[in-house]
mmCIF file of C-alpha atoms in Angstrom:
data_model
loop_
_atom_site.group_PDB
_atom_site.id
_atom_site.type_symbol
_atom_site.label_atom_id
_atom_site.label_comp_id
_atom_site.label_asym_id
_atom_site.label_seq_id
_atom_site.Cartn_x
_atom_site.Cartn_y
_atom_site.Cartn_z
ATOM 1 C CA GLY K 1061 0.010 -0.031 -0.051
ATOM 2 C CA ARG K 1062 2.831 2.360 0.829
ATOM 3 C CA LEU K 1063 4.461 1.698 -2.465
ATOM 4 C CA ASP K 1064 1.318 2.226 -4.440
ATOM 5 C CA GLY K 1065 0.735 5.741 -2.634
ATOM 6 C CA GLU K 1066 4.143 6.702 -3.576
ATOM 7 C CA LEU K 1067 3.724 5.553 -6.971
ATOM 8 C CA ARG K 1068 0.414 7.523 -7.344
ATOM 9 C CA ASN K 1069 2.184 10.834 -5.853
ATOM 10 C CA MET K 1070 4.989 10.127 -8.549
ATOM 11 C CA GLN K 1071 2.458 9.807 -11.244
ATOM 12 C CA ASP K 1072 0.691 13.114 -10.140
ATOM 13 C CA LEU K 1073 4.174 14.948 -10.136
ATOM 14 C CA THR K 1074 5.002 13.642 -13.434
ATOM 15 C CA SER K 1075 1.540 14.734 -14.789
ATOM 16 C CA LEU K 1076 1.966 18.051 -13.554
ATOM 17 C CA ARG K 1077 5.435 18.437 -14.929
ATOM 18 C CA ASN K 1078 4.381 17.305 -18.178
ATOM 19 C CA VAL K 1079 1.596 20.122 -18.066
ATOM 20 C CA MET K 1080 4.207 22.592 -17.038
ATOM 21 C CA VAL K 1081 6.464 21.567 -20.074
ATOM 22 C CA LEU K 1082 3.472 21.770 -22.569
ATOM 23 C CA LEU K 1083 2.139 25.226 -21.273
ATOM 24 C CA PRO K 1084 4.689 27.332 -23.291
ATOM 25 C CA PHE K 1085 3.608 25.509 -26.575
ATOM 26 C CA LEU K 1086 0.013 25.847 -25.909
ATOM 27 C CA GLY K 1087 -0.106 29.611 -27.071
ATOM 28 C CA MET K 1088 -0.446 32.971 -25.401
ATOM 29 C CA ASP K 1089 -4.280 32.668 -25.227
ATOM 30 C CA PHE K 1090 -4.294 29.473 -23.374
ATOM 31 C CA TRP K 1091 -1.584 30.772 -20.947
ATOM 32 C CA LEU K 1092 -3.569 34.008 -20.211
ATOM 33 C CA TRP K 1093 -6.728 31.962 -19.732
ATOM 34 C CA PHE K 1094 -4.673 29.554 -17.411
ATOM 35 C CA MET K 1095 -3.406 32.521 -15.325
ATOM 36 C CA ARG K 1096 -6.693 34.445 -15.314
ATOM 37 C CA ASP K 1097 -8.706 31.596 -13.985
ATOM 38 C CA GLY K 1098 -6.341 30.900 -11.170
ATOM 39 C CA ILE K 1099 -5.343 27.361 -12.041
ATOM 40 C CA LEU K 1100 -1.626 28.018 -11.991
ATOM 41 C CA TYR K 1101 -1.604 29.234 -8.482
ATOM 42 C CA PRO K 1102 -2.777 26.375 -6.551
ATOM 43 C CA VAL K 1103 -0.733 23.916 -8.719
ATOM 44 C CA LEU K 1104 2.308 25.826 -8.233
ATOM 45 C CA CYS K 1105 1.652 25.846 -4.316
ATOM 46 C CA TYR K 1106 1.125 22.095 -4.442
ATOM 47 C CA LEU K 1107 4.304 21.597 -6.404
ATOM 48 C CA GLN K 1108 6.217 23.677 -3.992
ATOM 49 C CA GLU K 1109 4.870 22.056 -0.969
ATOM 50 C CA LEU K 1110 5.353 18.597 -2.528
ATOM 51 C CA ALA K 1111 9.028 19.613 -3.261
ATOM 52 C CA GLN K 1112 9.386 20.795 0.293
ATOM 53 C CA MET K 1113 8.238 17.394 1.753
ATOM 54 C CA GLN K 1114 10.345 15.486 -0.868
ATOM 55 C CA GLY K 1115 13.429 17.768 0.572
ATOM 56 C CA GLN K 1116 12.611 16.923 4.162
ATOM 57 C CA ILE K 1117 12.181 13.191 3.575
ATOM 58 C CA LYS K 1118 15.363 13.237 1.520
ATOM 59 C CA ASP K 1119 17.418 15.202 4.051
ATOM 60 C CA THR K 1120 16.082 13.097 7.083
ATOM 61 C CA ASN K 1121 18.420 10.536 8.573
ATOM 62 C CA VAL K 1122 16.350 7.557 9.317
ATOM 63 C CA ILE K 1123 17.548 5.579 12.377
ATOM 64 C CA LEU K 1124 15.967 2.158 12.342
ATOM 65 C CA GLN K 1125 16.104 -0.200 15.082
ATOM 66 C CA MET K 1126 15.965 -3.573 13.973
ATOM 67 C CA ASP K 1127 13.630 -5.626 15.913
ATOM 68 C CA ASN K 1128 13.513 -9.118 15.259
ATOM 69 C CA ASN K 1129 9.750 -8.891 15.982
ATOM 70 C CA ARG K 1130 8.008 -9.762 12.705
ATOM 71 C CA ASP K 1131 4.911 -7.766 13.702
ATOM 72 C CA LEU K 1132 5.797 -4.359 12.065
ATOM 73 C CA ASP K 1133 2.696 -1.851 11.774
ATOM 74 C CA LEU K 1134 3.338 -0.706 8.220
ATOM 75 C CA ASN K 1135 -0.463 0.117 7.851
ATOM 76 C CA SER K 1136 -0.196 2.779 10.532
ATOM 77 C CA ILE K 1137 2.775 4.369 9.183
ATOM 78 C CA ILE K 1138 1.126 4.603 5.802
ATOM 79 C CA ALA K 1139 -1.953 5.904 7.351
ATOM 80 C CA GLU K 1140 -0.044 8.517 9.047
ATOM 81 C CA VAL K 1141 1.802 9.647 5.950
ATOM 82 C CA LYS K 1142 -1.388 9.559 4.006
ATOM 83 C CA ALA K 1143 -3.046 11.856 6.514
ATOM 84 C CA GLN K 1144 -0.319 14.172 6.363
ATOM 85 C CA TYR K 1145 -0.591 14.370 2.471
ATOM 86 C CA GLU K 1146 -4.340 14.832 2.648
ATOM 87 C CA ASP K 1147 -4.223 17.526 5.338
ATOM 88 C CA ILE K 1148 -1.408 19.313 3.018
ATOM 89 C CA ALA K 1149 -3.695 18.882 -0.012
ATOM 90 C CA ASN K 1150 -6.741 20.142 1.936
ATOM 91 C CA ARG K 1151 -4.925 23.262 3.215
ATOM 92 C CA SER K 1152 -3.658 23.849 -0.393
ATOM 93 C CA ARG K 1153 -7.159 23.450 -1.758
ATOM 94 C CA ALA K 1154 -8.749 25.736 0.813
ATOM 95 C CA GLU K 1155 -6.086 28.274 0.203
ATOM 96 C CA ALA K 1156 -6.471 28.001 -3.469
ATOM 97 C CA GLU K 1157 -10.390 28.198 -3.278
ATOM 98 C CA ALA K 1158 -10.103 31.253 -0.956
ATOM 99 C CA TRP K 1159 -7.661 32.989 -3.140
ATOM 100 C CA TYR K 1160 -9.816 32.135 -6.196
ATOM 101 C CA GLN K 1161 -13.075 33.353 -4.543
ATOM 102 C CA SER K 1162 -11.362 36.624 -3.439
ATOM 103 C CA ARG K 1163 -9.810 37.013 -6.848
ATOM 104 C CA TYR K 1164 -13.146 36.323 -8.412
ATOM 105 C CA GLN K 1165 -14.930 38.905 -6.317
ATOM 106 C CA GLU K 1166 -12.165 41.532 -7.126
ATOM 107 C CA LEU K 1167 -12.705 40.766 -10.870
ATOM 108 C CA GLN K 1168 -16.382 41.139 -10.490
ATOM 109 C CA VAL K 1169 -15.957 44.583 -8.694
ATOM 110 C CA THR K 1170 -13.410 45.581 -11.325
ATOM 111 C CA ALA K 1171 -15.666 44.523 -14.069
ATOM 112 C CA THR K 1172 -18.561 46.466 -12.504
ATOM 113 C CA THR K 1173 -16.493 49.514 -12.209
ATOM 114 C CA HIS K 1174 -15.084 49.240 -15.792
ATOM 115 C CA GLY K 1175 -18.550 48.616 -16.971
ATOM 116 C CA GLU K 1176 -19.871 51.761 -15.478
ATOM 117 C CA ASP K 1177 -16.765 53.781 -16.735
ATOM 118 C CA LEU K 1178 -17.279 52.194 -20.233
ATOM 119 C CA LYS K 1179 -20.949 53.485 -19.939
ATOM 120 C CA VAL K 1180 -19.817 56.944 -18.758
ATOM 121 C CA THR K 1181 -17.249 56.967 -21.629
ATOM 122 C CA ARG K 1182 -19.812 56.014 -24.111
ATOM 123 C CA ASN K 1183 -22.189 58.917 -22.971
ATOM 124 C CA GLU K 1184 -19.224 61.330 -23.243
ATOM 125 C CA ILE K 1185 -18.315 60.053 -26.850
ATOM 126 C CA SER K 1186 -21.843 60.442 -27.759
ATOM 127 C CA GLU K 1187 -21.883 64.136 -26.243
ATOM 128 C CA VAL K 1188 -18.587 65.026 -27.712
ATOM 129 C CA SER K 1189 -19.888 63.716 -31.284
ATOM 130 C CA ARG K 1190 -23.049 65.936 -30.928
ATOM 131 C CA VAL K 1191 -20.822 68.858 -30.017
ATOM 132 C CA ILE K 1192 -18.471 68.204 -33.071
ATOM 133 C CA GLN K 1193 -21.580 67.961 -35.325
ATOM 134 C CA ARG K 1194 -22.883 71.283 -33.975
ATOM 135 C CA LEU K 1195 -19.351 72.923 -34.225
ATOM 136 C CA LYS K 1196 -19.242 71.699 -37.977
ATOM 137 C CA ALA K 1197 -22.590 73.301 -38.535
ATOM 138 C CA GLU K 1198 -21.441 76.636 -36.922
ATOM 139 C CA ILE K 1199 -18.193 76.531 -38.897
ATOM 140 C CA ASP K 1200 -19.952 76.082 -42.148
ATOM 141 C CA SER K 1201 -22.338 79.028 -41.245
ATOM 142 C CA VAL K 1202 -19.289 81.239 -40.235
ATOM 143 C CA LYS K 1203 -17.729 80.290 -43.603
ATOM 144 C CA LYS K 1204 -20.803 81.351 -45.514
ATOM 145 C CA GLN K 1205 -20.854 84.657 -43.529
ATOM 146 C CA ILE K 1206 -17.167 85.263 -44.206
ATOM 147 C CA ALA K 1207 -17.857 84.648 -47.933
ATOM 148 C CA GLY K 1208 -20.703 87.024 -47.815
ATOM 149 C CA LEU K 1209 -18.786 89.701 -45.798
ATOM 150 C CA GLN K 1210 -15.916 89.514 -48.113
ATOM 151 C CA THR K 1211 -18.273 89.937 -51.173
ATOM 152 C CA ALA K 1212 -19.874 92.988 -49.364
ATOM 153 C CA ILE K 1213 -16.380 94.299 -48.633
ATOM 154 C CA ALA K 1214 -15.533 93.989 -52.407
ATOM 155 C CA ASP K 1215 -18.724 95.806 -53.442
ATOM 156 C CA ALA K 1216 -18.144 98.623 -50.753
ATOM 157 C CA GLU K 1217 -14.695 99.167 -51.802
ATOM 158 C CA GLN K 1218 -15.748 99.387 -55.538
ATOM 159 C CA ARG K 1219 -18.746 101.785 -54.662
ATOM 160 C CA GLY K 1220 -16.381 103.688 -52.219
ATOM 161 C CA GLU K 1221 -13.795 104.104 -55.216
ATOM 162 C CA LEU K 1222 -16.583 105.222 -57.443
ATOM 163 C CA ALA K 1223 -17.766 107.707 -54.902
ATOM 164 C CA LEU K 1224 -14.108 108.933 -54.282
ATOM 165 C CA LYS K 1225 -13.719 109.594 -57.923
ATOM 166 C CA ASP K 1226 -16.955 111.291 -58.184
ATOM 167 C CA ALA K 1227 -16.118 113.330 -54.992
ATOM 168 C CA ARG K 1228 -12.731 114.262 -56.491
ATOM 169 C CA GLY K 1229 -14.330 115.273 -59.647
ATOM 170 C CA LYS K 1230 -16.753 117.455 -57.752
ATOM 171 C CA LEU K 1231 -14.127 119.008 -55.803
ATOM 172 C CA ALA K 1232 -12.179 119.860 -58.956
ATOM 173 C CA ASP K 1233 -15.436 121.592 -60.293
ATOM 174 C CA LEU K 1234 -15.864 123.397 -56.951
ATOM 175 C CA GLN K 1235 -12.254 124.516 -57.109
ATOM 176 C CA ASN K 1236 -12.694 125.771 -60.622
ATOM 177 C CA ALA K 1237 -15.928 127.519 -59.679
ATOM 178 C CA LEU K 1238 -14.334 129.022 -56.658
ATOM 179 C CA GLN K 1239 -11.303 130.353 -58.656
ATOM 180 C CA THR K 1240 -13.854 131.672 -61.182
ATOM 181 C CA THR K 1241 -15.906 133.396 -58.461
ATOM 182 C CA LYS K 1242 -12.594 134.861 -56.954
ATOM 183 C CA ASP K 1243 -11.651 136.298 -60.361
ATOM 184 C CA GLU K 1244 -15.182 137.721 -60.743
ATOM 185 C CA LEU K 1245 -14.917 139.095 -57.165
ATOM 186 C CA ALA K 1246 -11.666 140.788 -58.033
ATOM 187 C CA ARG K 1247 -13.242 142.191 -61.136
ATOM 188 C CA LEU K 1248 -16.256 143.673 -59.172
ATOM 189 C CA LEU K 1249 -13.800 145.038 -56.688
ATOM 190 C CA ARG K 1250 -12.035 146.777 -59.416
ATOM 191 C CA ASP K 1251 -15.320 148.022 -60.909
ATOM 192 C CA TYR K 1252 -16.525 149.182 -57.291
ATOM 193 C CA GLN K 1253 -13.066 151.064 -56.932
ATOM 194 C CA GLU K 1254 -13.499 152.698 -60.308
ATOM 195 C CA LEU K 1255 -17.078 153.765 -59.262
ATOM 196 C CA MET K 1256 -15.916 155.080 -56.012
ATOM 197 C CA ASN K 1257 -13.233 157.170 -57.747
ATOM 198 C CA VAL K 1258 -16.125 158.356 -60.014
ATOM 199 C CA LYS K 1259 -18.185 159.154 -56.947
ATOM 200 C CA LEU K 1260 -15.487 161.131 -55.407
ATOM 201 C CA SER K 1261 -14.872 163.191 -58.408
ATOM 202 C CA LEU K 1262 -18.738 163.961 -58.512
ATOM 203 C CA ASP K 1263 -18.643 164.755 -54.723
ATOM 204 C CA ILE K 1264 -15.688 167.151 -55.424
ATOM 205 C CA GLU K 1265 -17.622 168.910 -58.393
ATOM 206 C CA ILE K 1266 -20.953 168.948 -56.226
ATOM 207 C CA VAL K 1267 -18.990 170.569 -53.503
ATOM 208 C CA GLN K 1268 -17.678 173.096 -56.154
ATOM 209 C CA TYR K 1269 -21.176 173.766 -57.577
ATOM 210 C CA THR K 1270 -22.383 174.323 -54.068
ATOM 211 C CA LYS K 1271 -19.802 176.953 -53.235
ATOM 212 C CA VAL K 1272 -20.481 178.534 -56.681
ATOM 213 C CA TYR K 1273 -24.286 178.715 -55.835
ATOM 214 C CA GLY K 1274 -23.562 179.984 -52.400
ATOM 215 C CA ASN K 1275 -21.769 183.046 -53.822
ATOM 216 C CA TYR K 1276 -25.221 184.327 -55.243
ATOM 217 C CA GLY K 1277 -27.215 184.178 -51.936
ATOM 218 C CA ALA K 1278 -30.903 184.284 -52.274
ATOM 219 C CA GLY K 1279 -31.093 185.802 -55.836
ATOM 220 C CA GLY K 1280 -32.185 184.231 -58.897
ATOM 221 C CA LEU K 1281 -30.469 183.309 -62.232
ATOM 222 C CA SER K 1282 -32.172 182.364 -65.349
ATOM 223 C CA LEU K 1283 -30.399 181.107 -68.485
ATOM 224 C CA GLY K 1284 -32.070 180.249 -71.719
ATOM 225 C CA GLY K 1285 -30.654 179.303 -74.883
ATOM 226 C CA GLY K 1286 -31.342 177.503 -78.149
ATOM 227 C CA GLY K 1287 -32.434 178.527 -81.523
ATOM 228 C CA GLY K 1288 -30.079 181.532 -81.273
ATOM 229 C CA GLY K 1289 -31.845 183.098 -78.151
ATOM 230 C CA LEU K 1290 -30.364 183.275 -74.631
ATOM 231 C CA GLY K 1291 -32.131 184.944 -71.403
ATOM 232 C CA LEU K 1292 -30.664 185.576 -67.900
ATOM 233 C CA GLY K 1293 -32.473 186.838 -64.958
ATOM 234 C CA ILE K 1294 -31.082 187.617 -61.306
ATOM 235 C CA GLY K 1295 -33.410 188.625 -58.662
ATOM 236 C CA SER K 1296 -33.976 188.253 -54.918
ATOM 237 C CA GLY K 1297 -37.700 187.317 -55.198
ATOM 238 C CA SER K 1298 -38.234 186.386 -58.901
ATOM 239 C CA GLY K 1299 -36.346 185.757 -62.074
ATOM 240 C CA PHE K 1300 -37.418 185.559 -65.693
ATOM 241 C CA GLY K 1301 -35.679 184.138 -68.814
ATOM 242 C CA ILE K 1302 -36.644 183.432 -72.317
ATOM 243 C CA GLY K 1303 -34.613 181.045 -74.674
ATOM 244 C CA GLY K 1304 -35.146 178.850 -77.607
ATOM 245 C CA LYS K 1305 -35.212 174.938 -76.931
ATOM 246 C CA SER K 1306 -33.513 174.909 -73.857
ATOM 247 C CA GLY K 1307 -33.111 177.034 -70.770
ATOM 248 C CA ILE K 1308 -31.706 177.227 -67.045
ATOM 249 C CA SER K 1309 -33.433 179.025 -64.332
ATOM 250 C CA VAL K 1310 -32.005 179.697 -60.934
ATOM 251 C CA GLY K 1311 -33.737 181.639 -58.108
ATOM 252 C CA GLY K 1312 -35.641 181.643 -55.159
ATOM 253 C CA SER K 1313 -38.744 181.660 -57.323
ATOM 254 C CA GLY K 1314 -38.022 181.943 -60.968
ATOM 255 C CA ILE K 1315 -39.687 181.320 -64.249
ATOM 256 C CA GLY K 1316 -37.938 180.295 -67.457
ATOM 257 C CA LEU K 1317 -39.508 179.770 -70.901
ATOM 258 C CA GLY K 1318 -37.964 177.821 -73.774
ATOM 259 C CA GLY K 1319 -38.918 175.291 -76.117
ATOM 260 C CA SER K 1320 -39.536 172.671 -73.443
ATOM 261 C CA SER K 1321 -38.315 174.071 -70.057
ATOM 262 C CA PHE K 1322 -39.944 175.207 -66.739
ATOM 263 C CA GLY K 1323 -38.264 175.630 -63.428
ATOM 264 C CA TYR K 1324 -39.717 176.787 -60.196
ATOM 265 C CA GLY K 1325 -38.337 176.743 -56.653
ATOM 266 C CA GLY K 1326 -35.033 177.238 -54.981
ATOM 267 C CA GLY K 1327 -33.196 175.211 -57.575
ATOM 268 C CA VAL K 1328 -31.674 174.800 -61.155
ATOM 269 C CA THR K 1329 -33.780 173.476 -63.834
ATOM 270 C CA SER K 1330 -32.603 172.830 -67.351
ATOM 271 C CA GLY K 1331 -34.969 171.866 -70.424
ATOM 272 C CA GLY K 1332 -34.665 170.850 -73.960
ATOM 273 C CA GLY K 1333 -35.620 168.294 -76.376
ATOM 274 C CA SER K 1334 -34.296 165.700 -73.967
ATOM 275 C CA SER K 1335 -33.726 167.489 -70.760
ATOM 276 C CA SER K 1336 -32.543 166.450 -67.412
ATOM 277 C CA SER K 1337 -32.726 168.328 -64.285
ATOM 278 C CA ILE K 1338 -30.404 168.975 -61.356
ATOM 279 C CA LYS K 1339 -32.275 170.398 -58.154
ATOM 280 C CA TYR K 1340 -30.532 172.187 -55.062
ATOM 281 C CA VAL K 1341 -33.001 172.055 -52.192
ATOM 282 C CA SER K 1342 -32.035 174.654 -49.487
ATOM 283 C CA THR K 1343 -32.143 173.196 -46.026
ATOM 284 C CA SER K 1344 -31.746 176.616 -44.508
ATOM 285 C CA SER K 1345 -32.578 179.999 -45.275
ATOM 286 C CA SER K 1346 -29.489 180.909 -47.377
ATOM 287 C CA SER K 1347 -26.318 178.832 -46.687
ATOM 288 C CA SER K 1348 -26.471 174.960 -46.814
ATOM 289 C CA LYS K 1349 -27.713 173.206 -49.894
ATOM 290 C CA LYS K 1350 -28.261 169.372 -50.759
ATOM 291 C CA LEU K 1351 -28.189 167.783 -54.399
ATOM 292 C CA ILE K 1352 -30.766 165.458 -55.544
ATOM 293 C CA ARG K 1353 -30.288 163.777 -58.895
#
């Protein structure tokens, strides 16, 4: 019985060694499965404990006392060794099962956590995809707006150039008109200066005539001529003259007869075919006079 037990143990050890030899040749997938399911750990523990037991048995010096008694209790010895091996196997199996259960629970917790993380990640990916689609639509809209703005800018630049060209033309026309107006104003100023000179000359003549008239006092002078006739009258209150077609009468109240002349009052009247009159109106009794044309 003892030899049979050792033979079975050696057969189990040989089978495990054969499995360990075949593991590298079974491929990476089988190796990962072997590691993931926790089969290798208890096997390794069993092999390690078996090697320790063999080492202890090998290094033990056995002292046998030879007894001539033929009644050797080999069954109890084999039962004791078998009990030790079963105890070791049970402890190894219990440890392996406990480790497997803890590992399985950890993997379940990890799988649950990873499942929740995967769900959250999928939701985030969906949200990011929607954001990307929305941003693409906004980018297309902005591109269209940019194209429209570029077209509007080009049109505005073209219209601005045309308006600037038109404004420059109008500015040139206004500058020409301004220069023409300045020239016309200068001409009008020259004409005005000439007229002022003429007026000054006339004012001087009027002053001279006024002085001449002031020398006669309040008397009267009547001149008449034309057609070979001439009349002159001077008096303080009345004057009388006879002439042809024209005549001049000067006096306080004088009468002149001619072809077409008549004067009355304090002034000078000339008459003729085409007559004009100059009248001095007295503003006082005898000294200051005013010219009315």
